[in-house]
């Protein structure tokens, strides 16, 4: 009994940090609709700033004022980020802002490295709270008790702020209907800035308050990201009590998991999330999304049409040029282009469901890595010939997409995105932990192509055929009746249903198609690299594709390919220098601000303005 | 006509960015060094400094084969796929004669497989995974640092000397952690058949829930604990364990815990009495290691880490192999690495022909506090050659050669 109590107390203490950081994320999302990837970075900054302050300010008063000051300083940084980076892009397509926040992550990573150096720091202990208290004989750290006591006060203060003050009323109103709040004369811009300040402050507090239980390091921004997303989604996006309950649930379950299922620590959280979402699709305390809120915002999309003769000519020339690369270019040029083509196909497959289907998936890496793993497992365990494994990979990934699609399709908008993320993480943790079968994080190696394809040039041509072939196929499908039905389902589900389109089924099929195309790119990937690791199934991999789609232009057909090729080229160039992350981050932010329609979207706008293209002339 | 012109110029434009000509008749011997300079900055930084120190010294004394050594440093972002792309570029465009680098085991394994496929030589400097030279070992890959198995076996030897019977293990839930626990169990059970493992804890890498782990171990009430956590996980584990009194009256063995990279951040909370592997550079009184430490501190105004030593020895090994081979030809270099003897700050080490593992050893000692920081005391240097399985076992572990 005493052991259980001690465990629950440990869980509650862990929940404190998780709640603080997640509630900030939840608030920001609830009001601004921004999925703030940089929230982990605010948490990391809170830890580092808190650490630095604690070196200067002595004693218990110094400690606690350091925690508060760290929170406030991070809040100010949040305001700077909001005003400089996000404000210019609020009018951009839905979720576009997450690309900007990704740029912020990169910049903060390098700034933190510059400021605090590479070595991990151990947080100072809280003065006066160093020892333990024996509760029923079990030692419980005093500091744990302190933060267990503090968290409900924070929750109460937040609750009071949101439900009892005028600011809170405005925030709640904005959560429900942003435009109406604006129409009633409330300055939305400053409301958003205020919420961003509050959210960042909470993240900073979370980072500073966990110092006595750990410290600060440069990987903590990404390490907490998955957990806080899970908490926000389980609790219900925008709900503060939900975030608290979910944080406690996850933390306490985790503590018991450590004792009774020590191998399960990675997967537990995502299982809980998947189960909760399937029973309560909008989280424990979340409200159903208002229909249409996550449809296309901004100006309506131009109708698509097949490429004109000029564009076809250009593509043909480009293809011919690509085919000639082995003759005139170097070995490395082929390798680089192989990499880029594989990535472009992966991005294009996500673009198909995201752009045309309006289904934002945060877990598309499951199919890219899934396809690669199908091929690699077949080669490793069944000695399957490369050609056969290569063909089975997209089928395997497509099969996974059928199942995940079926389970996720009931949800829409961000909840759909989060459920796909949960399943992708489930697959990732399965691969990571099932070492005997999948090789765990040591991966599967020696997965090389058949002899006749093993030369750099022959594999280059294989990638050219399947990569470009896949991209053209995706484009072709976009123009087929199926593609039109898919867009109809996105733009107006009700009218589409009325014309006899089974929208869910169409979206499900599109999800499956996109999954198998991602699987194809995964198969190309695994045989070009000769090895596969769980990293290819990670969130970061999904985000890579998501980012280039928005960079290229989500409302254009070629956005994913153009964005993918540009980013890969730039990355290949920039990683040769020190501080390439900061440069890349700033570059992304600049592109996001200057070209809110994405590269292709903005270029075709520009063409229109210069009179080179007729209005309504379709997007290329 | 016009079409052909477009075609040619498009091809040229495409090829331009990625195909600067290979420098023929090179003035230097180029080595391609791939690492996670940003992702693992705390470890890659000292490694690179050690490496550069050795390059400067070798080039100051005339280089190798009459030419200066030149390292090209490239960041792979910690991604295996990126590392392979860079490896190809280094070998085919930059004219590198061989590859080296990486800290993360999975990236090392990816490069190793790639090297075997393409016939490039790869010296894995830091990755610890046993698979690199055993299950997945190949003809083109060599490894410098004392492996997971070797260091675990050294600690098992120390553990066997205590009267602890029940053991708990705590290791990050990934391959390095699993290898280490398996090796430790095997080695300890061989020495002491009576020991019993009462609990195994597997926190996620860099995601430890230290309070819960400490409670779970306390509940199993072992005589001794074998710790494999490192970095931020280690700091959290040590703090919670000390606060809750987990280490009182127990023997604790810490793999790599004595390495400056991990011990220094703990400052005055370094867990006294732990038996650890590491690098006590501060207590080198004489000999080659002392010289290395002095030169390093004079050059960088920083104290050496284990990574610094590994970086330094990497260059020494490569220089020795080039000299022995007498050329930069891959086949000659591979032959030269087999059985290569290198004079290093740790004395003479040998790259075994049997499994391409070097006999670089490790220091084993106890953690104590000195001047507000953790140091290793009562340490001895254990030669890696004595902590490897028998030749027959190694052969059976290496199916690919």
mmCIF file with all atom_site columns, C-alpha atoms in Angstrom, chain A residues 34-206:
data_model
loop_
_atom_site.group_PDB
_atom_site.id
_atom_site.type_symbol
_atom_site.label_atom_id
_atom_site.label_alt_id
_atom_site.label_comp_id
_atom_site.label_asym_id
_atom_site.label_entity_id
_atom_site.label_seq_id
_atom_site.pdbx_PDB_ins_code
_atom_site.Cartn_x
_atom_site.Cartn_y
_atom_site.Cartn_z
_atom_site.occupancy
_atom_site.B_iso_or_equiv
_atom_site.pdbx_formal_charge
_atom_site.auth_seq_id
_atom_site.auth_comp_id
_atom_site.auth_asym_id
_atom_site.auth_atom_id
_atom_site.pdbx_PDB_model_num
ATOM 1   C CA . UNK A 1 34  ? -1.209  27.270 -34.299 1.00 0.00 ? 34  UNK A CA 1
ATOM 2   C CA . UNK A 1 35  ? 0.348   23.871 -33.754 1.00 0.00 ? 35  UNK A CA 1
ATOM 3   C CA . UNK A 1 36  ? 3.439   25.227 -32.076 1.00 0.00 ? 36  UNK A CA 1
ATOM 4   C CA . UNK A 1 37  ? 6.296   22.806 -32.715 1.00 0.00 ? 37  UNK A CA 1
ATOM 5   C CA . UNK A 1 38  ? 8.640   25.272 -31.039 1.00 0.00 ? 38  UNK A CA 1
ATOM 6   C CA . UNK A 1 39  ? 6.965   24.701 -27.681 1.00 0.00 ? 39  UNK A CA 1
ATOM 7   C CA . UNK A 1 40  ? 9.656   22.203 -26.706 1.00 0.00 ? 40  UNK A CA 1
ATOM 8   C CA . UNK A 1 41  ? 12.225  24.880 -27.462 1.00 0.00 ? 41  UNK A CA 1
ATOM 9   C CA . UNK A 1 42  ? 10.521  27.272 -25.032 1.00 0.00 ? 42  UNK A CA 1
ATOM 10  C CA . UNK A 1 43  ? 10.684  24.535 -22.419 1.00 0.00 ? 43  UNK A CA 1
ATOM 11  C CA . UNK A 1 44  ? 14.397  24.060 -23.075 1.00 0.00 ? 44  UNK A CA 1
ATOM 12  C CA . UNK A 1 45  ? 15.021  27.805 -22.886 1.00 0.00 ? 45  UNK A CA 1
ATOM 13  C CA . UNK A 1 46  ? 13.168  27.914 -19.574 1.00 0.00 ? 46  UNK A CA 1
ATOM 14  C CA . UNK A 1 47  ? 15.504  25.275 -18.186 1.00 0.00 ? 47  UNK A CA 1
ATOM 15  C CA . UNK A 1 48  ? 18.680  26.947 -19.390 1.00 0.00 ? 48  UNK A CA 1
ATOM 16  C CA . UNK A 1 49  ? 17.636  30.464 -18.385 1.00 0.00 ? 49  UNK A CA 1
ATOM 17  C CA . UNK A 1 50  ? 16.463  29.209 -15.001 1.00 0.00 ? 50  UNK A CA 1
ATOM 18  C CA . UNK A 1 51  ? 19.787  27.458 -14.511 1.00 0.00 ? 51  UNK A CA 1
ATOM 19  C CA . UNK A 1 52  ? 21.749  30.614 -15.328 1.00 0.00 ? 52  UNK A CA 1
ATOM 20  C CA . UNK A 1 53  ? 19.621  32.723 -12.989 1.00 0.00 ? 53  UNK A CA 1
ATOM 21  C CA . UNK A 1 54  ? 20.014  30.229 -10.151 1.00 0.00 ? 54  UNK A CA 1
ATOM 22  C CA . UNK A 1 55  ? 23.794  30.580 -10.419 1.00 0.00 ? 55  UNK A CA 1
ATOM 23  C CA . UNK A 1 56  ? 23.402  34.288 -9.634  1.00 0.00 ? 56  UNK A CA 1
ATOM 24  C CA . UNK A 1 57  ? 20.462  34.512 -7.243  1.00 0.00 ? 57  UNK A CA 1
ATOM 25  C CA . UNK A 1 58  ? 21.159  32.856 -3.874  1.00 0.00 ? 58  UNK A CA 1
ATOM 26  C CA . UNK A 1 59  ? 18.964  31.054 -1.389  1.00 0.00 ? 59  UNK A CA 1
ATOM 27  C CA . UNK A 1 60  ? 15.389  29.874 -1.440  1.00 0.00 ? 60  UNK A CA 1
ATOM 28  C CA . UNK A 1 61  ? 14.053  33.260 -2.519  1.00 0.00 ? 61  UNK A CA 1
ATOM 29  C CA . UNK A 1 62  ? 16.609  33.355 -5.307  1.00 0.00 ? 62  UNK A CA 1
ATOM 30  C CA . UNK A 1 63  ? 15.617  29.883 -6.420  1.00 0.00 ? 63  UNK A CA 1
ATOM 31  C CA . UNK A 1 64  ? 11.914  30.544 -6.666  1.00 0.00 ? 64  UNK A CA 1
ATOM 32  C CA . UNK A 1 65  ? 12.337  33.970 -8.204  1.00 0.00 ? 65  UNK A CA 1
ATOM 33  C CA . UNK A 1 66  ? 14.653  32.375 -10.772 1.00 0.00 ? 66  UNK A CA 1
ATOM 34  C CA . UNK A 1 67  ? 11.882  29.974 -11.696 1.00 0.00 ? 67  UNK A CA 1
ATOM 35  C CA . UNK A 1 68  ? 9.392   32.814 -12.100 1.00 0.00 ? 68  UNK A CA 1
ATOM 36  C CA . UNK A 1 69  ? 11.831  35.062 -13.937 1.00 0.00 ? 69  UNK A CA 1
ATOM 37  C CA . UNK A 1 70  ? 12.789  32.252 -16.298 1.00 0.00 ? 70  UNK A CA 1
ATOM 38  C CA . UNK A 1 71  ? 9.121   31.784 -17.124 1.00 0.00 ? 71  UNK A CA 1
ATOM 39  C CA . UNK A 1 72  ? 8.606   35.482 -17.761 1.00 0.00 ? 72  UNK A CA 1
ATOM 40  C CA . UNK A 1 73  ? 11.747  35.796 -19.873 1.00 0.00 ? 73  UNK A CA 1
ATOM 41  C CA . UNK A 1 74  ? 10.680  32.856 -22.006 1.00 0.00 ? 74  UNK A CA 1
ATOM 42  C CA . UNK A 1 75  ? 7.283   34.526 -22.279 1.00 0.00 ? 75  UNK A CA 1
ATOM 43  C CA . UNK A 1 76  ? 9.013   37.598 -23.684 1.00 0.00 ? 76  UNK A CA 1
ATOM 44  C CA . UNK A 1 77  ? 10.918  35.419 -26.136 1.00 0.00 ? 77  UNK A CA 1
ATOM 45  C CA . UNK A 1 78  ? 7.579   33.902 -27.096 1.00 0.00 ? 78  UNK A CA 1
ATOM 46  C CA . UNK A 1 79  ? 6.234   37.389 -27.790 1.00 0.00 ? 79  UNK A CA 1
ATOM 47  C CA . UNK A 1 80  ? 9.241   38.178 -29.970 1.00 0.00 ? 80  UNK A CA 1
ATOM 48  C CA . UNK A 1 81  ? 8.663   34.977 -31.931 1.00 0.00 ? 81  UNK A CA 1
ATOM 49  C CA . UNK A 1 82  ? 4.963   35.702 -32.271 1.00 0.00 ? 82  UNK A CA 1
ATOM 50  C CA . UNK A 1 83  ? 5.388   39.284 -33.419 1.00 0.00 ? 83  UNK A CA 1
ATOM 51  C CA . UNK A 1 84  ? 8.334   38.754 -35.757 1.00 0.00 ? 84  UNK A CA 1
ATOM 52  C CA . UNK A 1 85  ? 7.632   35.337 -37.199 1.00 0.00 ? 85  UNK A CA 1
ATOM 53  C CA . UNK A 1 86  ? 4.003   34.344 -36.801 1.00 0.00 ? 86  UNK A CA 1
ATOM 54  C CA . UNK A 1 87  ? 2.125   37.609 -37.151 1.00 0.00 ? 87  UNK A CA 1
ATOM 55  C CA . UNK A 1 88  ? 3.051   38.028 -40.812 1.00 0.00 ? 88  UNK A CA 1
ATOM 56  C CA . UNK A 1 89  ? 1.722   34.566 -41.651 1.00 0.00 ? 89  UNK A CA 1
ATOM 57  C CA . UNK A 1 90  ? -1.628  34.359 -39.834 1.00 0.00 ? 90  UNK A CA 1
ATOM 58  C CA . UNK A 1 91  ? -3.445  34.797 -43.126 1.00 0.00 ? 91  UNK A CA 1
ATOM 59  C CA . UNK A 1 92  ? -1.596  31.924 -44.765 1.00 0.00 ? 92  UNK A CA 1
ATOM 60  C CA . UNK A 1 93  ? -3.257  28.519 -45.269 1.00 0.00 ? 93  UNK A CA 1
ATOM 61  C CA . UNK A 1 94  ? -4.164  26.470 -42.217 1.00 0.00 ? 94  UNK A CA 1
ATOM 62  C CA . UNK A 1 95  ? -1.205  24.879 -40.452 1.00 0.00 ? 95  UNK A CA 1
ATOM 63  C CA . UNK A 1 96  ? 1.240   26.897 -42.547 1.00 0.00 ? 96  UNK A CA 1
ATOM 64  C CA . UNK A 1 97  ? 2.473   28.483 -39.341 1.00 0.00 ? 97  UNK A CA 1
ATOM 65  C CA . UNK A 1 98  ? 3.906   25.206 -38.153 1.00 0.00 ? 98  UNK A CA 1
ATOM 66  C CA . UNK A 1 99  ? 6.596   25.557 -40.814 1.00 0.00 ? 99  UNK A CA 1
ATOM 67  C CA . UNK A 1 100 ? 7.559   28.873 -39.285 1.00 0.00 ? 100 UNK A CA 1
ATOM 68  C CA . UNK A 1 101 ? 7.704   27.346 -35.811 1.00 0.00 ? 101 UNK A CA 1
ATOM 69  C CA . UNK A 1 102 ? 9.952   24.647 -37.224 1.00 0.00 ? 102 UNK A CA 1
ATOM 70  C CA . UNK A 1 103 ? 12.331  27.368 -38.380 1.00 0.00 ? 103 UNK A CA 1
ATOM 71  C CA . UNK A 1 104 ? 12.221  28.763 -34.847 1.00 0.00 ? 104 UNK A CA 1
ATOM 72  C CA . UNK A 1 105 ? 13.254  25.374 -33.420 1.00 0.00 ? 105 UNK A CA 1
ATOM 73  C CA . UNK A 1 106 ? 16.361  25.313 -35.595 1.00 0.00 ? 106 UNK A CA 1
ATOM 74  C CA . UNK A 1 107 ? 17.352  28.862 -34.671 1.00 0.00 ? 107 UNK A CA 1
ATOM 75  C CA . UNK A 1 108 ? 16.848  28.267 -30.941 1.00 0.00 ? 108 UNK A CA 1
ATOM 76  C CA . UNK A 1 109 ? 18.873  25.043 -31.055 1.00 0.00 ? 109 UNK A CA 1
ATOM 77  C CA . UNK A 1 110 ? 21.931  26.838 -32.369 1.00 0.00 ? 110 UNK A CA 1
ATOM 78  C CA . UNK A 1 111 ? 21.437  29.886 -30.157 1.00 0.00 ? 111 UNK A CA 1
ATOM 79  C CA . UNK A 1 112 ? 21.254  27.660 -27.082 1.00 0.00 ? 112 UNK A CA 1
ATOM 80  C CA . UNK A 1 113 ? 24.394  25.834 -28.179 1.00 0.00 ? 113 UNK A CA 1
ATOM 81  C CA . UNK A 1 114 ? 26.168  29.168 -28.628 1.00 0.00 ? 114 UNK A CA 1
ATOM 82  C CA . UNK A 1 115 ? 25.001  30.546 -25.305 1.00 0.00 ? 115 UNK A CA 1
ATOM 83  C CA . UNK A 1 116 ? 25.267  27.597 -22.935 1.00 0.00 ? 116 UNK A CA 1
ATOM 84  C CA . UNK A 1 117 ? 27.717  25.321 -24.697 1.00 0.00 ? 117 UNK A CA 1
ATOM 85  C CA . UNK A 1 118 ? 27.347  21.683 -25.588 1.00 0.00 ? 118 UNK A CA 1
ATOM 86  C CA . UNK A 1 119 ? 27.720  20.084 -22.156 1.00 0.00 ? 119 UNK A CA 1
ATOM 87  C CA . UNK A 1 120 ? 24.611  19.039 -20.235 1.00 0.00 ? 120 UNK A CA 1
ATOM 88  C CA . UNK A 1 121 ? 24.041  20.959 -17.026 1.00 0.00 ? 121 UNK A CA 1
ATOM 89  C CA . UNK A 1 122 ? 22.724  19.439 -13.830 1.00 0.00 ? 122 UNK A CA 1
ATOM 90  C CA . UNK A 1 123 ? 20.102  21.587 -12.190 1.00 0.00 ? 123 UNK A CA 1
ATOM 91  C CA . UNK A 1 124 ? 20.768  22.939 -8.706  1.00 0.00 ? 124 UNK A CA 1
ATOM 92  C CA . UNK A 1 125 ? 18.778  21.486 -5.847  1.00 0.00 ? 125 UNK A CA 1
ATOM 93  C CA . UNK A 1 126 ? 16.040  23.609 -4.359  1.00 0.00 ? 126 UNK A CA 1
ATOM 94  C CA . UNK A 1 127 ? 17.332  25.255 -1.169  1.00 0.00 ? 127 UNK A CA 1
ATOM 95  C CA . UNK A 1 128 ? 15.500  23.947 1.884   1.00 0.00 ? 128 UNK A CA 1
ATOM 96  C CA . UNK A 1 129 ? 13.921  21.049 -0.004  1.00 0.00 ? 129 UNK A CA 1
ATOM 97  C CA . UNK A 1 130 ? 16.890  18.747 -0.423  1.00 0.00 ? 130 UNK A CA 1
ATOM 98  C CA . UNK A 1 131 ? 15.939  15.756 1.648   1.00 0.00 ? 131 UNK A CA 1
ATOM 99  C CA . UNK A 1 132 ? 13.126  13.271 1.832   1.00 0.00 ? 132 UNK A CA 1
ATOM 100 C CA . UNK A 1 133 ? 10.025  12.904 3.926   1.00 0.00 ? 133 UNK A CA 1
ATOM 101 C CA . UNK A 1 134 ? 9.065   9.408  5.034   1.00 0.00 ? 134 UNK A CA 1
ATOM 102 C CA . UNK A 1 135 ? 5.446   8.724  4.199   1.00 0.00 ? 135 UNK A CA 1
ATOM 103 C CA . UNK A 1 136 ? 4.366   5.339  5.550   1.00 0.00 ? 136 UNK A CA 1
ATOM 104 C CA . UNK A 1 137 ? 8.034   4.428  5.538   1.00 0.00 ? 137 UNK A CA 1
ATOM 105 C CA . UNK A 1 138 ? 8.648   5.236  1.876   1.00 0.00 ? 138 UNK A CA 1
ATOM 106 C CA . UNK A 1 139 ? 11.076  8.065  1.102   1.00 0.00 ? 139 UNK A CA 1
ATOM 107 C CA . UNK A 1 140 ? 9.436   10.873 -0.855  1.00 0.00 ? 140 UNK A CA 1
ATOM 108 C CA . UNK A 1 141 ? 11.616  13.815 -1.926  1.00 0.00 ? 141 UNK A CA 1
ATOM 109 C CA . UNK A 1 142 ? 10.493  17.096 -0.376  1.00 0.00 ? 142 UNK A CA 1
ATOM 110 C CA . UNK A 1 143 ? 10.773  18.846 -3.698  1.00 0.00 ? 143 UNK A CA 1
ATOM 111 C CA . UNK A 1 144 ? 8.317   16.359 -5.224  1.00 0.00 ? 144 UNK A CA 1
ATOM 112 C CA . UNK A 1 145 ? 5.799   17.287 -2.545  1.00 0.00 ? 145 UNK A CA 1
ATOM 113 C CA . UNK A 1 146 ? 6.401   20.985 -3.193  1.00 0.00 ? 146 UNK A CA 1
ATOM 114 C CA . UNK A 1 147 ? 5.633   20.787 -6.886  1.00 0.00 ? 147 UNK A CA 1
ATOM 115 C CA . UNK A 1 148 ? 2.700   18.454 -6.319  1.00 0.00 ? 148 UNK A CA 1
ATOM 116 C CA . UNK A 1 149 ? 1.286   21.197 -4.119  1.00 0.00 ? 149 UNK A CA 1
ATOM 117 C CA . UNK A 1 150 ? 2.092   24.011 -6.525  1.00 0.00 ? 150 UNK A CA 1
ATOM 118 C CA . UNK A 1 151 ? 0.515   22.552 -9.653  1.00 0.00 ? 151 UNK A CA 1
ATOM 119 C CA . UNK A 1 152 ? -3.132  22.754 -8.533  1.00 0.00 ? 152 UNK A CA 1
ATOM 120 C CA . UNK A 1 153 ? -2.566  26.426 -7.706  1.00 0.00 ? 153 UNK A CA 1
ATOM 121 C CA . UNK A 1 154 ? -1.270  27.068 -11.189 1.00 0.00 ? 154 UNK A CA 1
ATOM 122 C CA . UNK A 1 155 ? -4.238  25.187 -12.581 1.00 0.00 ? 155 UNK A CA 1
ATOM 123 C CA . UNK A 1 156 ? -6.587  27.207 -10.398 1.00 0.00 ? 156 UNK A CA 1
ATOM 124 C CA . UNK A 1 157 ? -4.960  30.514 -11.358 1.00 0.00 ? 157 UNK A CA 1
ATOM 125 C CA . UNK A 1 158 ? -5.239  29.637 -15.025 1.00 0.00 ? 158 UNK A CA 1
ATOM 126 C CA . UNK A 1 159 ? -8.805  28.503 -14.606 1.00 0.00 ? 159 UNK A CA 1
ATOM 127 C CA . UNK A 1 160 ? -9.639  31.768 -12.828 1.00 0.00 ? 160 UNK A CA 1
ATOM 128 C CA . UNK A 1 161 ? -7.942  33.792 -15.526 1.00 0.00 ? 161 UNK A CA 1
ATOM 129 C CA . UNK A 1 162 ? -9.828  32.009 -18.279 1.00 0.00 ? 162 UNK A CA 1
ATOM 130 C CA . UNK A 1 163 ? -13.277 31.789 -16.684 1.00 0.00 ? 163 UNK A CA 1
ATOM 131 C CA . UNK A 1 164 ? -13.535 34.843 -14.459 1.00 0.00 ? 164 UNK A CA 1
ATOM 132 C CA . UNK A 1 165 ? -11.647 37.699 -16.076 1.00 0.00 ? 165 UNK A CA 1
ATOM 133 C CA . UNK A 1 166 ? -12.439 39.832 -19.094 1.00 0.00 ? 166 UNK A CA 1
ATOM 134 C CA . UNK A 1 167 ? -9.265  38.644 -20.791 1.00 0.00 ? 167 UNK A CA 1
ATOM 135 C CA . UNK A 1 168 ? -10.417 35.087 -20.228 1.00 0.00 ? 168 UNK A CA 1
ATOM 136 C CA . UNK A 1 169 ? -13.778 35.796 -21.753 1.00 0.00 ? 169 UNK A CA 1
ATOM 137 C CA . UNK A 1 170 ? -12.090 37.200 -24.830 1.00 0.00 ? 170 UNK A CA 1
ATOM 138 C CA . UNK A 1 171 ? -9.777  34.211 -25.035 1.00 0.00 ? 171 UNK A CA 1
ATOM 139 C CA . UNK A 1 172 ? -12.698 31.818 -24.794 1.00 0.00 ? 172 UNK A CA 1
ATOM 140 C CA . UNK A 1 173 ? -14.621 33.786 -27.362 1.00 0.00 ? 173 UNK A CA 1
ATOM 141 C CA . UNK A 1 174 ? -11.646 33.704 -29.694 1.00 0.00 ? 174 UNK A CA 1
ATOM 142 C CA . UNK A 1 175 ? -11.341 29.958 -29.188 1.00 0.00 ? 175 UNK A CA 1
ATOM 143 C CA . UNK A 1 176 ? -14.907 29.567 -30.385 1.00 0.00 ? 176 UNK A CA 1
ATOM 144 C CA . UNK A 1 177 ? -15.046 32.081 -33.185 1.00 0.00 ? 177 UNK A CA 1
ATOM 145 C CA . UNK A 1 178 ? -12.079 34.203 -34.035 1.00 0.00 ? 178 UNK A CA 1
ATOM 146 C CA . UNK A 1 179 ? -13.709 36.267 -36.730 1.00 0.00 ? 179 UNK A CA 1
ATOM 147 C CA . UNK A 1 180 ? -16.671 37.204 -34.591 1.00 0.00 ? 180 UNK A CA 1
ATOM 148 C CA . UNK A 1 181 ? -14.362 38.434 -31.851 1.00 0.00 ? 181 UNK A CA 1
ATOM 149 C CA . UNK A 1 182 ? -12.560 40.532 -34.410 1.00 0.00 ? 182 UNK A CA 1
ATOM 150 C CA . UNK A 1 183 ? -15.835 41.860 -35.758 1.00 0.00 ? 183 UNK A CA 1
ATOM 151 C CA . UNK A 1 184 ? -16.818 42.954 -32.255 1.00 0.00 ? 184 UNK A CA 1
ATOM 152 C CA . UNK A 1 185 ? -13.833 45.255 -32.158 1.00 0.00 ? 185 UNK A CA 1
ATOM 153 C CA . UNK A 1 186 ? -11.359 43.226 -30.154 1.00 0.00 ? 186 UNK A CA 1
ATOM 154 C CA . UNK A 1 187 ? -7.793  43.623 -31.296 1.00 0.00 ? 187 UNK A CA 1
ATOM 155 C CA . UNK A 1 188 ? -7.074  40.048 -32.243 1.00 0.00 ? 188 UNK A CA 1
ATOM 156 C CA . UNK A 1 189 ? -3.395  40.634 -32.871 1.00 0.00 ? 189 UNK A CA 1
ATOM 157 C CA . UNK A 1 190 ? -2.727  41.625 -29.267 1.00 0.00 ? 190 UNK A CA 1
ATOM 158 C CA . UNK A 1 191 ? -4.994  38.913 -27.941 1.00 0.00 ? 191 UNK A CA 1
ATOM 159 C CA . UNK A 1 192 ? -2.912  36.368 -29.850 1.00 0.00 ? 192 UNK A CA 1
ATOM 160 C CA . UNK A 1 193 ? 0.305   37.928 -28.631 1.00 0.00 ? 193 UNK A CA 1
ATOM 161 C CA . UNK A 1 194 ? -0.994  37.832 -25.064 1.00 0.00 ? 194 UNK A CA 1
ATOM 162 C CA . UNK A 1 195 ? -1.908  34.176 -25.327 1.00 0.00 ? 195 UNK A CA 1
ATOM 163 C CA . UNK A 1 196 ? 1.435   33.389 -26.854 1.00 0.00 ? 196 UNK A CA 1
ATOM 164 C CA . UNK A 1 197 ? 3.121   35.149 -23.953 1.00 0.00 ? 197 UNK A CA 1
ATOM 165 C CA . UNK A 1 198 ? 1.117   33.121 -21.474 1.00 0.00 ? 198 UNK A CA 1
ATOM 166 C CA . UNK A 1 199 ? 1.745   29.855 -23.275 1.00 0.00 ? 199 UNK A CA 1
ATOM 167 C CA . UNK A 1 200 ? 5.481   30.443 -23.609 1.00 0.00 ? 200 UNK A CA 1
ATOM 168 C CA . UNK A 1 201 ? 5.667   31.530 -19.958 1.00 0.00 ? 201 UNK A CA 1
ATOM 169 C CA . UNK A 1 202 ? 4.090   28.264 -18.879 1.00 0.00 ? 202 UNK A CA 1
ATOM 170 C CA . UNK A 1 203 ? 6.570   26.304 -20.988 1.00 0.00 ? 203 UNK A CA 1
ATOM 171 C CA . UNK A 1 204 ? 9.427   28.282 -19.491 1.00 0.00 ? 204 UNK A CA 1
ATOM 172 C CA . UNK A 1 205 ? 8.117   27.671 -15.972 1.00 0.00 ? 205 UNK A CA 1
ATOM 173 C CA . UNK A 1 206 ? 7.893   23.969 -16.746 1.00 0.00 ? 206 UNK A CA 1
#
